[in-house]
């Protein structure tokens, strides 16, 4: 399978977008259960921004490693193709999960009280538990049959970064209740 | 075998003097192991202790952390909005019947989420006094601190709700009923049969077959403290069946008793929490009228919810 011109741009952009949105939610989750005030919109927004910032920094590290790796290899075109194909495989796992999360969030915000609870109990709660497994599954599929060190480095760094945002933000800013 | 919650065992105050009582680790772990709960015993063994006695400050901080996390669950389950759905028409019914000073008392309020939410939104009206009571002075101190921080018009007291100088117009609680053994539930409900009381609304975990598994998933996903995760699941295991609650509340005798459960939400995935409702018979028609179509969700003992279960 060869990556097309469209995929060369769309795959990394889609992966970066998913990672950044996930980081914002990770920041929010890192702050939850630490502030018992009633009005905390600014608190939650700030936590999401912190998650986004850590996620962006993690993404920058991945981009730098991949950029340096591509510059240092003699077949940069093929290496980039391999990265795009791995990213494509990651998206095959991540996008359905992301779509299910978006639908659940919309349901939680828009549906009446009891239906909204239903969404939490069967969707957003279990999804939080499943998220690390989904990331690991996406990484495993990305690495499947790939022998390029750059693909391994990019996949492991990106996956690790995504999983570390929440504990990092929590430990840095929300270790103790306010 | 008894199902125990760690948080019930690690802090105690003398009911007479209010003095804190020392809690020996060995006593707590012994009770937990006797109940077959070795995991809970290990959680307690990891808690800071001096000379075999739990350190009060650590216990207090832990309980505040757990209740703060618990508030997040209550927020996600819209617990305050669920109370408003019934409280507002119940108070309106009381107003129209001539009740003068309206007072809502939250029994076992913890850090007072529901009372503080009601105070923030003022959704019940400015003439309603809001009071949270709990036997744990640390949680009451935290509730008071939070209310002061946000300038909320509500109060908190470390007290027995039924020993207050004034009766509540409506007594409410959330997640308290499962702390009572079956044979004490009747006393709890009977204590609310007071001259100034119009009714009560007590929410607890719906004792469905899925409740313990659901509680595990939900607490695992949302809570960081091991104690909170453990107690959350055991709460679901201890929850009383619908019929048990309705029967116990029926011992009041002078109130109409209902389980509030919209039929299309009685499936275990929607019915995470549901309330037992009691109201003076003379206010009952007004409550039904004010609830409108939602009045169909009121089920008495002679009009059971399909999922009403036998006594646990």
CSV table of C-alpha atoms in Angstrom, one decimal:
chain,number,residue,atom,x,y,z
A,1,UNK,CA,0.0,0.0,0.0
A,2,UNK,CA,1.3,3.4,-0.9
A,3,UNK,CA,0.3,6.6,0.7
A,4,UNK,CA,-1.4,9.0,-1.7
A,5,UNK,CA,-0.6,12.8,-1.8
A,6,UNK,CA,-3.8,13.5,0.2
A,7,UNK,CA,-2.9,11.0,2.9
A,8,UNK,CA,0.5,12.7,3.2
A,9,UNK,CA,-1.1,15.7,4.7
A,10,UNK,CA,-4.5,14.4,6.0
A,11,UNK,CA,-3.1,11.5,8.1
A,12,UNK,CA,-0.7,13.6,10.2
A,13,UNK,CA,-3.2,16.4,10.5
A,14,UNK,CA,-5.9,14.0,11.6
A,15,UNK,CA,-3.6,12.4,14.1
A,16,UNK,CA,-2.4,15.7,15.5
A,17,UNK,CA,-6.0,16.9,15.8
A,18,UNK,CA,-7.1,13.8,17.6
A,19,UNK,CA,-4.1,14.0,20.0
A,20,UNK,CA,-4.7,17.7,20.8
A,21,UNK,CA,-8.4,17.3,21.4
A,22,UNK,CA,-7.7,14.3,23.6
A,23,UNK,CA,-5.1,16.3,25.5
A,24,UNK,CA,-7.6,19.0,26.3
A,25,UNK,CA,-10.0,16.4,27.6
A,26,UNK,CA,-7.2,14.7,29.5
A,27,UNK,CA,-6.4,18.1,31.2
A,28,UNK,CA,-10.0,18.4,32.1
A,29,UNK,CA,-10.1,14.9,33.6
A,30,UNK,CA,-6.9,15.5,35.5
A,31,UNK,CA,-8.6,18.4,37.3
A,32,UNK,CA,-11.9,16.7,38.1
A,33,UNK,CA,-12.6,15.5,41.6
A,34,UNK,CA,-10.3,18.1,43.0
A,35,UNK,CA,-12.5,21.2,43.2
A,36,UNK,CA,-15.8,20.9,45.0
A,37,UNK,CA,-17.0,24.5,44.3
A,38,UNK,CA,-20.2,24.7,42.4
A,39,UNK,CA,-19.0,27.3,39.8
A,40,UNK,CA,-15.9,26.0,38.1
A,41,UNK,CA,-16.2,26.7,34.4
A,42,UNK,CA,-13.0,28.8,34.5
A,43,UNK,CA,-11.2,26.1,36.5
A,44,UNK,CA,-12.2,23.4,34.0
A,45,UNK,CA,-11.3,25.6,31.0
A,46,UNK,CA,-7.9,26.3,32.6
A,47,UNK,CA,-7.3,22.6,33.1
A,48,UNK,CA,-8.2,21.9,29.5
A,49,UNK,CA,-5.8,24.5,28.3
A,50,UNK,CA,-3.1,23.0,30.5
A,51,UNK,CA,-3.8,19.6,29.0
A,52,UNK,CA,-3.7,21.1,25.5
A,53,UNK,CA,-0.3,22.8,26.3
A,54,UNK,CA,1.2,19.5,27.5
A,55,UNK,CA,-0.3,17.7,24.6
A,56,UNK,CA,1.1,20.2,22.1
A,57,UNK,CA,4.6,20.0,23.7
A,58,UNK,CA,4.4,16.2,23.5
A,59,UNK,CA,3.4,16.5,19.9
A,60,UNK,CA,6.3,18.8,19.2
A,61,UNK,CA,8.7,16.3,20.5
A,62,UNK,CA,7.3,13.6,18.3
A,63,UNK,CA,7.4,15.9,15.3
A,64,UNK,CA,11.0,16.9,16.1
A,65,UNK,CA,12.1,13.2,16.4
A,66,UNK,CA,10.4,12.3,13.2
A,67,UNK,CA,11.7,15.4,11.4
A,68,UNK,CA,15.3,14.7,12.4
A,69,UNK,CA,14.8,11.0,11.6
A,70,UNK,CA,13.6,11.8,8.1
A,71,UNK,CA,16.4,14.3,7.5
A,72,UNK,CA,18.9,11.7,8.5
A,73,UNK,CA,17.7,8.9,6.3
A,74,UNK,CA,18.7,8.2,2.7
A,75,UNK,CA,15.2,7.2,1.6
A,76,UNK,CA,13.1,9.9,3.2
A,77,UNK,CA,10.2,9.5,0.7
A,78,UNK,CA,9.8,5.8,1.6
A,79,UNK,CA,10.2,6.4,5.3
A,80,UNK,CA,7.5,9.1,5.2
A,81,UNK,CA,5.3,6.7,3.3
A,82,UNK,CA,5.8,4.1,6.0
A,83,UNK,CA,5.0,6.7,8.7
A,84,UNK,CA,1.8,7.7,6.9
A,85,UNK,CA,0.7,4.1,6.4
A,86,UNK,CA,1.3,3.5,10.1
A,87,UNK,CA,-0.7,6.6,11.0
A,88,UNK,CA,-3.4,5.4,8.7
A,89,UNK,CA,-3.6,2.2,10.6
A,90,UNK,CA,-3.7,4.1,13.9
A,91,UNK,CA,-6.6,6.1,12.7
A,92,UNK,CA,-8.6,3.0,11.8
A,93,UNK,CA,-8.7,2.3,15.5
A,94,UNK,CA,-8.8,5.9,16.9
A,95,UNK,CA,-11.4,7.4,14.6
A,96,UNK,CA,-14.3,5.1,15.5
A,97,UNK,CA,-13.5,5.5,19.2
A,98,UNK,CA,-13.3,9.3,18.8
A,99,UNK,CA,-16.6,9.3,16.9
A,100,UNK,CA,-18.3,7.3,19.7
A,101,UNK,CA,-16.9,9.7,22.3
A,102,UNK,CA,-18.2,12.7,20.3
A,103,UNK,CA,-21.6,11.2,20.0
A,104,UNK,CA,-21.7,10.3,23.7
A,105,UNK,CA,-20.6,13.8,24.7
A,106,UNK,CA,-23.3,15.4,22.5
A,107,UNK,CA,-25.8,13.0,24.1
A,108,UNK,CA,-24.6,13.9,27.6
A,109,UNK,CA,-24.9,17.7,26.9
A,110,UNK,CA,-28.1,17.6,24.8
A,111,UNK,CA,-30.3,14.8,26.2
A,112,UNK,CA,-32.7,15.1,29.2
A,113,UNK,CA,-31.3,14.3,32.6
A,114,UNK,CA,-32.0,10.5,32.8
A,115,UNK,CA,-31.0,9.8,29.2
A,116,UNK,CA,-27.9,11.9,29.9
A,117,UNK,CA,-27.1,9.6,32.8
A,118,UNK,CA,-27.6,6.6,30.6
A,119,UNK,CA,-24.9,8.0,28.3
A,120,UNK,CA,-22.5,8.4,31.2
A,121,UNK,CA,-23.1,4.9,32.5
A,122,UNK,CA,-22.8,3.0,29.2
A,123,UNK,CA,-20.6,5.5,27.3
A,124,UNK,CA,-18.3,8.1,28.8
A,125,UNK,CA,-17.6,6.1,32.0
A,126,UNK,CA,-16.5,2.9,30.3
A,127,UNK,CA,-14.8,4.9,27.5
A,128,UNK,CA,-12.5,6.5,30.1
A,129,UNK,CA,-11.4,3.0,31.2
A,130,UNK,CA,-11.1,1.8,27.6
A,131,UNK,CA,-9.1,4.7,26.4
A,132,UNK,CA,-5.6,3.4,27.3
A,133,UNK,CA,-6.4,0.1,25.7
A,134,UNK,CA,-7.6,1.8,22.5
A,135,UNK,CA,-4.4,3.8,22.3
A,136,UNK,CA,-2.4,0.6,22.8
A,137,UNK,CA,-4.4,-1.2,20.2
A,138,UNK,CA,-3.9,1.7,17.7
A,139,UNK,CA,-0.1,1.5,18.4
A,140,UNK,CA,0.0,-2.2,18.0
A,141,UNK,CA,-1.8,-2.0,14.6
A,142,UNK,CA,0.5,0.8,13.5
A,143,UNK,CA,3.6,-1.2,14.3
A,144,UNK,CA,2.2,-4.4,12.7
A,145,UNK,CA,4.6,-5.6,10.1
A,146,UNK,CA,6.7,-2.5,10.3
A,147,UNK,CA,10.5,-2.8,10.7
A,148,UNK,CA,11.4,0.8,10.4
A,149,UNK,CA,12.9,2.3,13.6
A,150,UNK,CA,11.3,5.7,12.7
A,151,UNK,CA,7.8,4.1,12.7
A,152,UNK,CA,8.5,2.5,16.0
A,153,UNK,CA,9.9,5.6,17.5
A,154,UNK,CA,7.1,7.8,16.3
A,155,UNK,CA,4.4,5.4,17.3
A,156,UNK,CA,5.7,4.7,20.8
A,157,UNK,CA,6.5,8.4,21.5
A,158,UNK,CA,3.1,9.5,20.3
A,159,UNK,CA,1.2,6.8,22.2
A,160,UNK,CA,3.2,7.4,25.3
A,161,UNK,CA,2.7,11.1,25.1
A,162,UNK,CA,-1.1,10.8,24.7
A,163,UNK,CA,-1.2,8.5,27.8
A,164,UNK,CA,1.0,10.7,29.9
A,165,UNK,CA,-0.9,14.0,29.5
A,166,UNK,CA,-3.5,13.3,32.2
A,167,UNK,CA,-1.2,12.0,34.9
A,168,UNK,CA,1.3,14.7,34.1
A,169,UNK,CA,-1.3,17.5,34.4
A,170,UNK,CA,-2.8,15.9,37.5
A,171,UNK,CA,0.5,15.5,39.3
A,172,UNK,CA,1.8,19.0,38.3
A,173,UNK,CA,-1.3,21.0,39.1
A,174,UNK,CA,-4.1,19.0,40.7
A,175,UNK,CA,-2.4,16.6,43.2
A,176,UNK,CA,-4.3,18.1,46.1
A,177,UNK,CA,-7.9,19.3,46.3
A,178,UNK,CA,-8.4,23.1,46.2
B,1,UNK,CA,-21.7,-11.9,55.6
B,2,UNK,CA,-21.8,-8.2,56.3
B,3,UNK,CA,-20.8,-5.8,53.5
B,4,UNK,CA,-18.8,-3.0,55.1
B,5,UNK,CA,-17.6,0.4,53.9
B,6,UNK,CA,-14.2,1.5,55.1
B,7,UNK,CA,-15.2,5.1,55.6
B,8,UNK,CA,-17.8,4.0,58.2
B,9,UNK,CA,-15.0,2.4,60.2
B,10,UNK,CA,-12.1,4.9,60.2
B,11,UNK,CA,-13.5,7.9,62.0
B,12,UNK,CA,-15.8,8.2,65.0
B,13,UNK,CA,-16.8,10.9,67.4
B,14,UNK,CA,-18.4,10.6,70.8
B,15,UNK,CA,-22.1,11.4,70.2
B,16,UNK,CA,-22.4,13.0,73.7
B,17,UNK,CA,-19.2,15.1,73.9
B,18,UNK,CA,-18.2,15.3,70.2
B,19,UNK,CA,-14.7,14.2,71.1
B,20,UNK,CA,-12.8,12.3,68.6
B,21,UNK,CA,-12.3,8.6,69.3
B,22,UNK,CA,-9.0,6.9,68.5
B,23,UNK,CA,-9.4,4.2,65.9
B,24,UNK,CA,-7.0,1.2,66.1
B,25,UNK,CA,-5.9,-0.2,62.8
B,26,UNK,CA,-6.2,-3.7,64.1
B,27,UNK,CA,-9.8,-3.2,65.1
B,28,UNK,CA,-10.8,-2.0,61.6
B,29,UNK,CA,-8.8,-4.6,59.7
B,30,UNK,CA,-10.2,-7.3,62.0
B,31,UNK,CA,-13.7,-6.3,61.2
B,32,UNK,CA,-13.0,-6.2,57.5
B,33,UNK,CA,-11.3,-9.6,57.5
B,34,UNK,CA,-14.1,-11.1,59.5
B,35,UNK,CA,-16.4,-9.8,56.8
B,36,UNK,CA,-14.2,-11.5,54.2
B,37,UNK,CA,-13.0,-8.2,52.8
B,38,UNK,CA,-9.2,-8.7,52.7
B,39,UNK,CA,-8.7,-6.0,50.0
B,40,UNK,CA,-10.3,-3.4,52.2
B,41,UNK,CA,-8.1,-4.5,55.1
B,42,UNK,CA,-5.0,-4.0,53.0
B,43,UNK,CA,-6.2,-0.5,52.1
B,44,UNK,CA,-6.6,0.4,55.8
B,45,UNK,CA,-3.2,-1.1,56.6
B,46,UNK,CA,-1.6,1.3,54.1
B,47,UNK,CA,-3.1,4.3,55.9
B,48,UNK,CA,-0.8,6.4,58.1
B,49,UNK,CA,-0.9,5.3,61.7
B,50,UNK,CA,1.0,6.0,64.9
B,51,UNK,CA,1.4,3.2,67.5
B,52,UNK,CA,-1.3,1.3,65.7
B,53,UNK,CA,-3.9,4.1,65.8
B,54,UNK,CA,-5.0,5.8,62.6
B,55,UNK,CA,-3.6,9.4,62.2
B,56,UNK,CA,-6.7,11.6,62.4
B,57,UNK,CA,-5.3,14.3,60.1
B,58,UNK,CA,-4.6,11.8,57.4
B,59,UNK,CA,-8.0,10.2,57.8
B,60,UNK,CA,-9.7,13.7,57.6
B,61,UNK,CA,-7.8,14.7,54.4
B,62,UNK,CA,-8.6,11.3,52.8
B,63,UNK,CA,-12.3,11.6,53.6
B,64,UNK,CA,-12.4,15.2,52.2
B,65,UNK,CA,-10.6,14.0,49.0
B,66,UNK,CA,-13.0,11.1,48.6
B,67,UNK,CA,-16.1,13.3,49.1
B,68,UNK,CA,-14.7,15.8,46.6
B,69,UNK,CA,-14.3,13.0,44.1
B,70,UNK,CA,-17.7,11.8,45.0
B,71,UNK,CA,-19.1,15.2,44.2
B,72,UNK,CA,-17.9,14.8,40.7
B,73,UNK,CA,-20.0,11.6,40.3
B,74,UNK,CA,-23.0,13.4,41.8
B,75,UNK,CA,-22.5,16.2,39.2
B,76,UNK,CA,-22.4,13.7,36.4
B,77,UNK,CA,-25.5,12.0,37.6
B,78,UNK,CA,-27.3,15.3,37.9
B,79,UNK,CA,-28.2,14.6,41.5
B,80,UNK,CA,-29.0,18.2,42.4
B,81,UNK,CA,-31.3,18.5,39.3
B,82,UNK,CA,-33.0,15.2,40.3
B,83,UNK,CA,-33.8,16.7,43.7
B,84,UNK,CA,-35.2,19.9,42.2
B,85,UNK,CA,-37.5,17.9,40.0
B,86,UNK,CA,-39.4,16.7,43.2
B,87,UNK,CA,-38.4,19.4,45.7
B,88,UNK,CA,-39.9,22.3,43.8
B,89,UNK,CA,-43.4,20.9,43.4
B,90,UNK,CA,-43.3,19.5,47.0
B,91,UNK,CA,-42.4,22.9,48.4
B,92,UNK,CA,-45.0,24.6,46.1
B,93,UNK,CA,-47.6,22.2,47.5
B,94,UNK,CA,-46.5,23.1,51.0
B,95,UNK,CA,-46.7,26.8,50.3
B,96,UNK,CA,-50.2,26.5,48.9
B,97,UNK,CA,-51.2,24.5,52.0
B,98,UNK,CA,-50.1,27.4,54.3
B,99,UNK,CA,-46.6,26.2,55.4
B,100,UNK,CA,-44.9,29.4,56.4
B,101,UNK,CA,-41.2,28.9,56.9
B,102,UNK,CA,-39.9,26.5,54.3
B,103,UNK,CA,-36.8,24.5,55.3
B,104,UNK,CA,-34.9,21.8,53.4
B,105,UNK,CA,-32.6,19.7,55.5
B,106,UNK,CA,-30.1,17.4,53.8
B,107,UNK,CA,-29.3,14.4,56.1
B,108,UNK,CA,-25.8,13.1,55.8
B,109,UNK,CA,-24.9,15.9,53.5
B,110,UNK,CA,-21.1,15.2,53.4
B,111,UNK,CA,-19.4,18.2,51.9
B,112,UNK,CA,-22.9,19.6,51.0
B,113,UNK,CA,-23.0,19.4,47.3
B,114,UNK,CA,-26.7,19.3,46.8
B,115,UNK,CA,-27.4,22.1,49.4
B,116,UNK,CA,-24.7,24.3,47.9
B,117,UNK,CA,-26.0,23.7,44.4
B,118,UNK,CA,-29.5,24.7,45.5
B,119,UNK,CA,-28.1,27.8,47.1
B,120,UNK,CA,-26.1,28.8,44.1
B,121,UNK,CA,-29.0,28.4,41.7
B,122,UNK,CA,-31.7,29.7,44.1
B,123,UNK,CA,-34.0,27.5,42.2
B,124,UNK,CA,-36.3,26.8,45.1
B,125,UNK,CA,-37.0,30.4,45.9
B,126,UNK,CA,-35.6,33.0,48.4
B,127,UNK,CA,-38.0,31.9,51.1
B,128,UNK,CA,-36.5,28.4,51.4
B,129,UNK,CA,-33.9,27.9,54.1
B,130,UNK,CA,-31.2,25.4,53.1
B,131,UNK,CA,-29.4,23.3,55.8
B,132,UNK,CA,-27.0,20.4,55.5
B,133,UNK,CA,-26.3,18.2,58.5
B,134,UNK,CA,-23.8,15.4,59.0
B,135,UNK,CA,-22.3,13.6,61.9
B,136,UNK,CA,-18.8,14.1,60.6
B,137,UNK,CA,-17.4,17.5,61.7
B,138,UNK,CA,-14.6,17.4,59.2
B,139,UNK,CA,-17.0,17.1,56.2
B,140,UNK,CA,-19.2,19.8,57.7
B,141,UNK,CA,-16.2,22.1,58.1
B,142,UNK,CA,-15.3,21.6,54.5
B,143,UNK,CA,-18.9,22.2,53.4
B,144,UNK,CA,-19.0,25.4,55.4
B,145,UNK,CA,-15.6,26.5,53.9
B,146,UNK,CA,-16.8,25.9,50.4
B,147,UNK,CA,-20.1,27.7,51.0
B,148,UNK,CA,-18.3,30.7,52.5
B,149,UNK,CA,-15.8,30.7,49.6
B,150,UNK,CA,-18.6,31.1,47.1
B,151,UNK,CA,-20.8,33.3,49.4
B,152,UNK,CA,-23.7,30.9,49.3
B,153,UNK,CA,-26.9,31.4,51.3
B,154,UNK,CA,-27.0,28.1,53.1
B,155,UNK,CA,-25.9,26.6,56.4
B,156,UNK,CA,-24.3,23.4,57.7
B,157,UNK,CA,-24.3,21.8,61.1
B,158,UNK,CA,-22.7,18.9,62.7
B,159,UNK,CA,-25.8,17.4,64.2
B,160,UNK,CA,-28.4,14.8,64.3
B,161,UNK,CA,-31.0,15.9,61.8
B,162,UNK,CA,-33.8,14.9,64.1
B,163,UNK,CA,-32.4,16.7,67.1
B,164,UNK,CA,-32.5,20.2,65.5
B,165,UNK,CA,-34.5,22.9,67.1
B,166,UNK,CA,-36.8,23.2,64.0
B,167,UNK,CA,-38.4,20.5,61.9
B,168,UNK,CA,-37.5,20.4,58.2
B,169,UNK,CA,-40.3,21.1,55.7
B,170,UNK,CA,-38.7,18.5,53.5
B,171,UNK,CA,-35.9,16.1,54.5
B,172,UNK,CA,-33.7,14.9,51.8
B,173,UNK,CA,-30.7,12.6,51.5
B,174,UNK,CA,-28.5,11.1,48.9
B,175,UNK,CA,-26.7,7.7,49.3
B,176,UNK,CA,-27.6,7.5,53.0
B,177,UNK,CA,-30.3,4.8,53.1
B,178,UNK,CA,-27.9,1.9,52.4
B,179,UNK,CA,-26.0,2.7,55.5
B,180,UNK,CA,-28.9,1.6,57.6
B,181,UNK,CA,-29.6,-2.1,58.3
B,182,UNK,CA,-33.1,-3.2,57.1
B,183,UNK,CA,-34.4,-3.3,60.7
B,184,UNK,CA,-33.4,0.4,61.3
B,185,UNK,CA,-34.9,1.8,58.1
B,186,UNK,CA,-38.4,2.0,59.7
B,187,UNK,CA,-37.0,4.1,62.6
B,188,UNK,CA,-35.3,6.5,60.1
B,189,UNK,CA,-38.5,7.1,58.2
B,190,UNK,CA,-40.7,7.3,61.3
B,191,UNK,CA,-38.4,10.0,62.7
B,192,UNK,CA,-39.5,12.3,59.8
B,193,UNK,CA,-43.1,12.2,60.9
B,194,UNK,CA,-43.0,15.7,62.4
B,195,UNK,CA,-45.6,18.4,62.8
B,196,UNK,CA,-43.7,20.8,60.6
B,197,UNK,CA,-42.7,18.3,57.9
B,198,UNK,CA,-44.4,18.1,54.6
B,199,UNK,CA,-42.5,15.2,53.2
B,200,UNK,CA,-39.1,13.6,52.3
B,201,UNK,CA,-37.1,12.6,49.3
B,202,UNK,CA,-34.4,10.1,49.8
B,203,UNK,CA,-32.3,9.0,46.9
B,204,UNK,CA,-30.1,5.9,46.9
B,205,UNK,CA,-28.5,3.5,44.5
B,206,UNK,CA,-31.1,1.5,42.7
B,207,UNK,CA,-30.5,-2.1,43.7
B,208,UNK,CA,-30.5,-3.6,40.2
B,209,UNK,CA,-28.5,-6.7,39.3
B,210,UNK,CA,-26.1,-4.5,37.3
B,211,UNK,CA,-25.5,-2.0,40.1
B,212,UNK,CA,-22.3,-3.5,41.6
B,213,UNK,CA,-20.7,-4.0,38.2
B,214,UNK,CA,-21.8,-0.5,37.1
B,215,UNK,CA,-20.5,1.0,40.3
B,216,UNK,CA,-17.2,-0.7,39.7
B,217,UNK,CA,-16.8,0.7,36.2
B,218,UNK,CA,-18.0,4.1,37.2
B,219,UNK,CA,-15.9,4.5,40.4
B,220,UNK,CA,-12.8,3.0,38.6
B,221,UNK,CA,-13.2,5.5,35.9
B,222,UNK,CA,-13.9,8.5,38.0
B,223,UNK,CA,-12.2,8.1,41.4
B,224,UNK,CA,-8.5,8.0,42.2
B,225,UNK,CA,-8.7,7.0,45.9
B,226,UNK,CA,-8.7,3.3,46.6
B,227,UNK,CA,-11.1,3.9,49.5
B,228,UNK,CA,-13.6,5.6,47.3
B,229,UNK,CA,-13.5,2.9,44.7
B,230,UNK,CA,-13.9,0.2,47.3
B,231,UNK,CA,-16.7,1.9,49.2
B,232,UNK,CA,-18.5,2.9,45.9
B,233,UNK,CA,-18.9,-0.8,44.9
B,234,UNK,CA,-19.9,-1.9,48.4
B,235,UNK,CA,-22.5,0.9,48.5
B,236,UNK,CA,-24.1,-0.7,45.4
B,237,UNK,CA,-23.9,-4.1,47.1
B,238,UNK,CA,-25.5,-2.8,50.2
B,239,UNK,CA,-28.3,-0.9,48.4
B,240,UNK,CA,-31.8,-2.0,49.6
B,241,UNK,CA,-34.3,-3.3,47.1
B,242,UNK,CA,-37.2,-1.1,46.1
B,243,UNK,CA,-39.8,-3.1,47.9
B,244,UNK,CA,-37.7,-3.0,51.1
B,245,UNK,CA,-37.5,0.7,51.0
B,246,UNK,CA,-41.1,1.3,50.1
B,247,UNK,CA,-42.2,-1.1,52.9
B,248,UNK,CA,-40.0,0.6,55.5
B,249,UNK,CA,-41.1,4.1,54.5
B,250,UNK,CA,-44.7,2.9,54.7
B,251,UNK,CA,-44.2,2.5,58.5
B,252,UNK,CA,-44.6,6.2,58.8
B,253,UNK,CA,-48.3,5.7,58.5
B,254,UNK,CA,-49.2,9.4,58.2
B,255,UNK,CA,-47.6,9.9,54.8
B,256,UNK,CA,-48.3,8.7,51.2
B,257,UNK,CA,-45.2,6.8,50.1
B,258,UNK,CA,-43.9,6.4,46.6
B,259,UNK,CA,-41.0,5.3,44.6
B,260,UNK,CA,-40.3,7.8,41.9
B,261,UNK,CA,-39.2,6.0,38.8
B,262,UNK,CA,-40.3,6.9,35.3
B,263,UNK,CA,-41.3,3.6,33.6
B,264,UNK,CA,-39.2,4.0,30.6
B,265,UNK,CA,-36.2,4.7,32.8
B,266,UNK,CA,-36.5,1.7,35.1
B,267,UNK,CA,-33.9,-0.3,33.1
B,268,UNK,CA,-30.7,-0.9,35.1
B,269,UNK,CA,-28.7,1.4,32.8
B,270,UNK,CA,-30.9,4.5,33.5
B,271,UNK,CA,-31.9,3.7,37.1
B,272,UNK,CA,-28.6,4.4,38.8
B,273,UNK,CA,-30.2,6.4,41.6
B,274,UNK,CA,-33.9,6.6,42.5
B,275,UNK,CA,-35.8,8.1,45.4
B,276,UNK,CA,-38.3,7.1,48.0
B,277,UNK,CA,-40.7,9.9,48.4
B,278,UNK,CA,-43.1,10.6,51.3
B,279,UNK,CA,-45.7,13.3,51.5
B,280,UNK,CA,-48.6,14.3,53.7
B,281,UNK,CA,-51.8,12.9,52.1
B,282,UNK,CA,-53.4,16.4,52.0
B,283,UNK,CA,-50.5,17.6,49.9
B,284,UNK,CA,-50.4,14.6,47.6
B,285,UNK,CA,-53.0,15.8,45.0
B,286,UNK,CA,-51.1,19.1,44.7
B,287,UNK,CA,-47.8,17.4,44.2
B,288,UNK,CA,-49.3,15.2,41.4
B,289,UNK,CA,-50.9,18.2,39.8
B,290,UNK,CA,-47.6,20.2,39.9
B,291,UNK,CA,-45.6,17.2,38.6
B,292,UNK,CA,-48.0,17.0,35.6
B,293,UNK,CA,-47.1,14.1,33.3
B,294,UNK,CA,-44.2,13.2,35.5
B,295,UNK,CA,-46.7,12.2,38.3
B,296,UNK,CA,-47.0,8.9,36.4
B,297,UNK,CA,-43.5,8.1,37.7
B,298,UNK,CA,-44.9,7.9,41.3
B,299,UNK,CA,-45.4,4.3,42.3
B,300,UNK,CA,-46.9,3.2,45.5
B,301,UNK,CA,-46.8,-0.2,47.1
B,302,UNK,CA,-50.1,-1.1,45.4
B,303,UNK,CA,-48.8,0.2,42.0
B,304,UNK,CA,-45.4,-1.3,41.8
B,305,UNK,CA,-42.6,-0.4,39.4
B,306,UNK,CA,-42.0,-3.4,37.1
B,307,UNK,CA,-38.5,-3.7,38.5
B,308,UNK,CA,-39.5,-3.6,42.2
B,309,UNK,CA,-37.4,-6.3,43.8
B,310,UNK,CA,-37.9,-8.3,46.9
B,311,UNK,CA,-36.3,-7.3,50.1
B,312,UNK,CA,-32.5,-7.6,50.1
